[in-house]
PDB file of C-alpha atoms in Angstrom:
ATOM      1  CA  UNK A   1     -47.351  35.156  13.095  1.00  0.00           C
ATOM      2  CA  UNK A   2     -45.770  33.064  15.823  1.00  0.00           C
ATOM      3  CA  UNK A   3     -43.677  29.938  15.495  1.00  0.00           C
ATOM      4  CA  UNK A   4     -42.771  27.482  18.221  1.00  0.00           C
ATOM      5  CA  UNK A   5     -39.794  25.268  17.438  1.00  0.00           C
ATOM      6  CA  UNK A   6     -38.887  22.313  19.648  1.00  0.00           C
ATOM      7  CA  UNK A   7     -35.474  20.710  19.886  1.00  0.00           C
ATOM      8  CA  UNK A   8     -33.661  18.176  22.016  1.00  0.00           C
ATOM      9  CA  UNK A   9     -35.533  14.964  21.356  1.00  0.00           C
ATOM     10  CA  UNK A  10     -33.808  11.696  20.658  1.00  0.00           C
ATOM     11  CA  UNK A  11     -33.135   8.173  21.801  1.00  0.00           C
ATOM     12  CA  UNK A  12     -32.149   7.454  25.385  1.00  0.00           C
ATOM     13  CA  UNK A  13     -31.956   4.395  27.598  1.00  0.00           C
ATOM     14  CA  UNK A  14     -34.341   3.918  30.481  1.00  0.00           C
ATOM     15  CA  UNK A  15     -33.137   5.828  33.522  1.00  0.00           C
ATOM     16  CA  UNK A  16     -31.479   8.451  31.381  1.00  0.00           C
ATOM     17  CA  UNK A  17     -32.217  12.125  30.875  1.00  0.00           C
ATOM     18  CA  UNK A  18     -33.133  14.438  28.038  1.00  0.00           C
ATOM     19  CA  UNK A  19     -33.694  18.166  27.858  1.00  0.00           C
ATOM     20  CA  UNK A  20     -36.266  19.563  25.459  1.00  0.00           C
ATOM     21  CA  UNK A  21     -36.353  23.189  24.458  1.00  0.00           C
ATOM     22  CA  UNK A  22     -38.941  25.271  22.654  1.00  0.00           C
ATOM     23  CA  UNK A  23     -38.198  28.682  21.208  1.00  0.00           C
ATOM     24  CA  UNK A  24     -40.839  31.181  20.168  1.00  0.00           C
ATOM     25  CA  UNK A  25     -40.282  33.544  17.286  1.00  0.00           C
ATOM     26  CA  UNK A  26     -42.344  36.030  15.347  1.00  0.00           C
ATOM     27  CA  UNK A  27     -44.207  39.195  16.118  1.00  0.00           C
ATOM     28  CA  UNK A  28     -46.242  39.301  19.320  1.00  0.00           C
ATOM     29  CA  UNK A  29     -46.858  41.319  22.463  1.00  0.00           C
ATOM     30  CA  UNK A  30     -46.286  38.628  25.107  1.00  0.00           C
ATOM     31  CA  UNK A  31     -46.270  34.903  25.743  1.00  0.00           C
ATOM     32  CA  UNK A  32     -48.494  33.821  28.587  1.00  0.00           C
ATOM     33  CA  UNK A  33     -48.929  30.203  29.679  1.00  0.00           C
ATOM     34  CA  UNK A  34     -46.540  27.688  28.096  1.00  0.00           C
ATOM     35  CA  UNK A  35     -47.125  23.954  28.132  1.00  0.00           C
ATOM     36  CA  UNK A  36     -45.664  20.632  27.111  1.00  0.00           C
ATOM     37  CA  UNK A  37     -47.867  17.887  25.756  1.00  0.00           C
ATOM     38  CA  UNK A  38     -46.989  14.432  24.547  1.00  0.00           C
ATOM     39  CA  UNK A  39     -48.632  11.932  22.262  1.00  0.00           C
ATOM     40  CA  UNK A  40     -47.729   8.268  22.134  1.00  0.00           C
ATOM     41  CA  UNK A  41     -48.616   6.177  19.055  1.00  0.00           C
ATOM     42  CA  UNK A  42     -52.334   5.505  18.936  1.00  0.00           C
ATOM     43  CA  UNK A  43     -52.954   7.622  22.013  1.00  0.00           C
ATOM     44  CA  UNK A  44     -54.464  11.036  22.625  1.00  0.00           C
ATOM     45  CA  UNK A  45     -52.299  14.079  23.168  1.00  0.00           C
ATOM     46  CA  UNK A  46     -51.850  14.599  26.908  1.00  0.00           C
ATOM     47  CA  UNK A  47     -50.876  17.686  28.874  1.00  0.00           C
ATOM     48  CA  UNK A  48     -47.870  16.933  31.058  1.00  0.00           C
ATOM     49  CA  UNK A  49     -46.477  20.272  32.259  1.00  0.00           C
ATOM     50  CA  UNK A  50     -47.563  23.900  32.485  1.00  0.00           C
ATOM     51  CA  UNK A  51     -45.780  27.095  33.453  1.00  0.00           C
ATOM     52  CA  UNK A  52     -47.218  30.569  33.813  1.00  0.00           C
ATOM     53  CA  UNK A  53     -45.394  33.740  32.896  1.00  0.00           C
ATOM     54  CA  UNK A  54     -44.601  34.247  36.578  1.00  0.00           C
ATOM     55  CA  UNK A  55     -43.159  30.747  36.875  1.00  0.00           C
ATOM     56  CA  UNK A  56     -45.926  28.789  38.575  1.00  0.00           C
ATOM     57  CA  UNK A  57     -45.793  25.168  37.460  1.00  0.00           C
ATOM     58  CA  UNK A  58     -48.004  22.118  37.408  1.00  0.00           C
ATOM     59  CA  UNK A  59     -47.428  18.552  36.258  1.00  0.00           C
ATOM     60  CA  UNK A  60     -49.373  15.461  35.385  1.00  0.00           C
ATOM     61  CA  UNK A  61     -49.065  12.604  37.849  1.00  0.00           C
ATOM     62  CA  UNK A  62     -47.214  10.575  35.214  1.00  0.00           C
ATOM     63  CA  UNK A  63     -44.213  12.926  35.188  1.00  0.00           C
ATOM     64  CA  UNK A  64     -44.353  14.628  38.590  1.00  0.00           C
ATOM     65  CA  UNK A  65     -41.046  14.336  40.405  1.00  0.00           C
ATOM     66  CA  UNK A  66     -39.148  13.351  37.248  1.00  0.00           C
ATOM     67  CA  UNK A  67     -39.733  16.234  34.828  1.00  0.00           C
ATOM     68  CA  UNK A  68     -39.132  19.938  35.396  1.00  0.00           C
ATOM     69  CA  UNK A  69     -40.545  22.740  33.260  1.00  0.00           C
ATOM     70  CA  UNK A  70     -38.873  26.133  33.203  1.00  0.00           C
ATOM     71  CA  UNK A  71     -38.900  29.218  31.033  1.00  0.00           C
ATOM     72  CA  UNK A  72     -36.805  32.216  30.129  1.00  0.00           C
ATOM     73  CA  UNK A  73     -39.073  35.160  29.428  1.00  0.00           C
ATOM     74  CA  UNK A  74     -36.233  37.248  28.037  1.00  0.00           C
ATOM     75  CA  UNK A  75     -35.324  34.561  25.503  1.00  0.00           C
ATOM     76  CA  UNK A  76     -38.925  33.424  24.959  1.00  0.00           C
ATOM     77  CA  UNK A  77     -38.048  29.805  25.550  1.00  0.00           C
ATOM     78  CA  UNK A  78     -39.500  26.969  27.585  1.00  0.00           C
ATOM     79  CA  UNK A  79     -37.537  23.908  28.629  1.00  0.00           C
ATOM     80  CA  UNK A  80     -38.516  20.464  29.822  1.00  0.00           C
ATOM     81  CA  UNK A  81     -35.846  18.627  31.795  1.00  0.00           C
ATOM     82  CA  UNK A  82     -36.718  14.936  31.788  1.00  0.00           C
ATOM     83  CA  UNK A  83     -34.979  12.643  34.271  1.00  0.00           C
ATOM     84  CA  UNK A  84     -35.406   8.997  35.185  1.00  0.00           C
ATOM     85  CA  UNK A  85     -36.962   8.339  31.811  1.00  0.00           C
ATOM     86  CA  UNK A  86     -39.078   5.238  31.320  1.00  0.00           C
ATOM     87  CA  UNK A  87     -40.051   3.385  28.141  1.00  0.00           C
ATOM     88  CA  UNK A  88     -43.609   4.628  28.647  1.00  0.00           C
ATOM     89  CA  UNK A  89     -42.331   8.179  28.220  1.00  0.00           C
ATOM     90  CA  UNK A  90     -41.781   7.392  24.534  1.00  0.00           C
ATOM     91  CA  UNK A  91     -43.886   9.857  22.547  1.00  0.00           C
ATOM     92  CA  UNK A  92     -43.830  12.915  20.370  1.00  0.00           C
ATOM     93  CA  UNK A  93     -43.505  15.935  22.636  1.00  0.00           C
ATOM     94  CA  UNK A  94     -45.211  19.192  21.683  1.00  0.00           C
ATOM     95  CA  UNK A  95     -44.692  22.722  22.899  1.00  0.00           C
ATOM     96  CA  UNK A  96     -47.819  24.850  23.277  1.00  0.00           C
ATOM     97  CA  UNK A  97     -48.301  28.478  24.218  1.00  0.00           C
ATOM     98  CA  UNK A  98     -50.949  31.127  24.739  1.00  0.00           C
ATOM     99  CA  UNK A  99     -49.725  34.236  22.957  1.00  0.00           C
ATOM    100  CA  UNK A 100     -50.976  37.787  23.009  1.00  0.00           C
ATOM    101  CA  UNK A 101     -50.388  39.167  19.537  1.00  0.00           C
ATOM    102  CA  UNK A 102     -51.602  42.534  20.764  1.00  0.00           C
ATOM    103  CA  UNK A 103     -52.570  43.565  24.330  1.00  0.00           C
ATOM    104  CA  UNK A 104     -55.821  41.907  25.356  1.00  0.00           C
ATOM    105  CA  UNK A 105     -55.739  39.212  22.682  1.00  0.00           C
ATOM    106  CA  UNK A 106     -54.952  35.538  23.169  1.00  0.00           C
ATOM    107  CA  UNK A 107     -54.205  32.870  20.600  1.00  0.00           C
ATOM    108  CA  UNK A 108     -52.946  29.325  21.070  1.00  0.00           C
ATOM    109  CA  UNK A 109     -49.982  27.963  19.122  1.00  0.00           C
ATOM    110  CA  UNK A 110     -48.372  24.544  18.732  1.00  0.00           C
ATOM    111  CA  UNK A 111     -44.895  23.467  17.832  1.00  0.00           C
ATOM    112  CA  UNK A 112     -44.250  20.741  15.281  1.00  0.00           C
ATOM    113  CA  UNK A 113     -43.227  18.162  17.876  1.00  0.00           C
ATOM    114  CA  UNK A 114     -40.037  16.314  18.698  1.00  0.00           C
ATOM    115  CA  UNK A 115     -39.684  12.560  19.091  1.00  0.00           C
ATOM    116  CA  UNK A 116     -38.495  11.082  22.377  1.00  0.00           C
ATOM    117  CA  UNK A 117     -37.763   7.373  22.428  1.00  0.00           C
ATOM    118  CA  UNK A 118     -36.801   5.576  25.631  1.00  0.00           C
ATOM    119  CA  UNK A 119     -35.382   2.085  25.217  1.00  0.00           C
ATOM    120  CA  UNK A 120     -35.631  -0.559  27.915  1.00  0.00           C
TER     121      UNK A 120
END
């Protein structure tokens, strides 16, 4: 099976920066699209950033210009650099990936989440 493990969350003041990482482990053929979601208390889980295997990226309007998603295909990691953080960025951040366990297959996996808290 595949595991996604996030790290890098924590407490930061407004205007500060944090860097989240997500590492994939297990037995699989390839990792395709990787994503970051976030979920604030009492809110739905929202997609905020996406990166394809070739490095094409997209962002939600709420984080565009402040957050940067990147990946290292050799290390099977995805990173979210978060700058100019705002209190409304406070949420649990989840890594998500489409994984081919064998060629031609596709299965979606979630990490366990990491808490980001931005104080005003």
